[in-house]
Amino acid sequence: MIRVSPLIDRLVEALQMLPGVGPKWATRMALNVLQHNRGGGSALATALADAVAKVTRCAQCRMLCEAEVCAICANPKRDERLLCVVESPVDVIAIEQAGSYTGRYFVLHGRLSPIDGIGPAQLGLDDIAGLARERGIDEVILATNPTVEGEATAHYISEALAGAPARLTRIAHGVPLGGELEYIDGGTIVHALQGRRSV
Ligand SMILES: [Zn+2]
């Protein structure tokens, strides 16, 4: 990387923490902001600082939000008896954008991965069974990604929920093997939810 000035170098370096951004793109973005859009740059800095300082996890579903309880959990129109378990907040956004799901969520913030030291405790997996009993949930939809780790996570939850009154379903149709919900279009997600099967 060509060194320009300590402040620009620092900005270019910082931008590279964004997923998919290498040194070339980071340099372009940094110079573009400084050249053409300083106001936007300030707004971005403030928005980022505020979000990082104030956004935390919903006390109920663990979705990212700045209130104690997120807008979905606080919405009385959402069906409390349906709980959809997803790996990441971005999956909640993808399902919400598809627009057909009316229940609640539980966000794991990861998937089982013993190599990376991610076990059931980090993901709150054992809390799901407690939630299912406490809230009288009728159906738990396992919407973890159809990857090896996603399947292992779904399997663990199904074991933890064995004996609980809630029906367990797994999204199936339309989601390609090894695919991630984040990259799938809304129509496919609707089909995947409609085609869920008991596990
Ligand atoms: Zn919530």
mmCIF file of C-alpha atoms and ligand atoms in Angstrom, residues 57-65 68-74 104-107 135, ligand 1:
data_model
loop_
_atom_site.group_PDB
_atom_site.id
_atom_site.type_symbol
_atom_site.label_atom_id
_atom_site.label_comp_id
_atom_site.label_asym_id
_atom_site.label_seq_id
_atom_site.Cartn_x
_atom_site.Cartn_y
_atom_site.Cartn_z
ATOM 1 C CA ARG A 57 -29.167 -7.394 21.913
ATOM 2 C CA CYS A 58 -32.925 -7.685 22.462
ATOM 3 C CA ALA A 59 -33.515 -9.219 25.893
ATOM 4 C CA GLN A 60 -36.035 -11.647 24.392
ATOM 5 C CA CYS A 61 -34.879 -12.728 20.940
ATOM 6 C CA ARG A 62 -31.261 -11.481 20.909
ATOM 7 C CA MET A 63 -31.822 -9.476 17.708
ATOM 8 C CA LEU A 64 -29.688 -6.337 17.482
ATOM 9 C CA CYS A 65 -31.495 -3.212 18.689
ATOM 10 C CA GLU A 68 -34.384 -3.444 25.802
ATOM 11 C CA VAL A 69 -36.848 -5.292 23.588
ATOM 12 C CA CYS A 70 -36.777 -5.115 19.762
ATOM 13 C CA ALA A 71 -39.645 -3.880 17.573
ATOM 14 C CA ILE A 72 -40.599 -7.440 16.565
ATOM 15 C CA CYS A 73 -40.835 -8.725 20.145
ATOM 16 C CA ALA A 74 -42.680 -5.566 21.195
ATOM 17 C CA ARG A 104 -41.104 -14.330 16.665
ATOM 18 C CA TYR A 105 -37.393 -15.097 16.389
ATOM 19 C CA PHE A 106 -34.470 -16.362 18.380
ATOM 20 C CA VAL A 107 -31.060 -15.218 17.077
ATOM 21 C CA ARG A 135 -44.101 -19.132 26.564
HETATM 22 ZN ZN ZN B 1 -36.641 -9.210 20.092
#
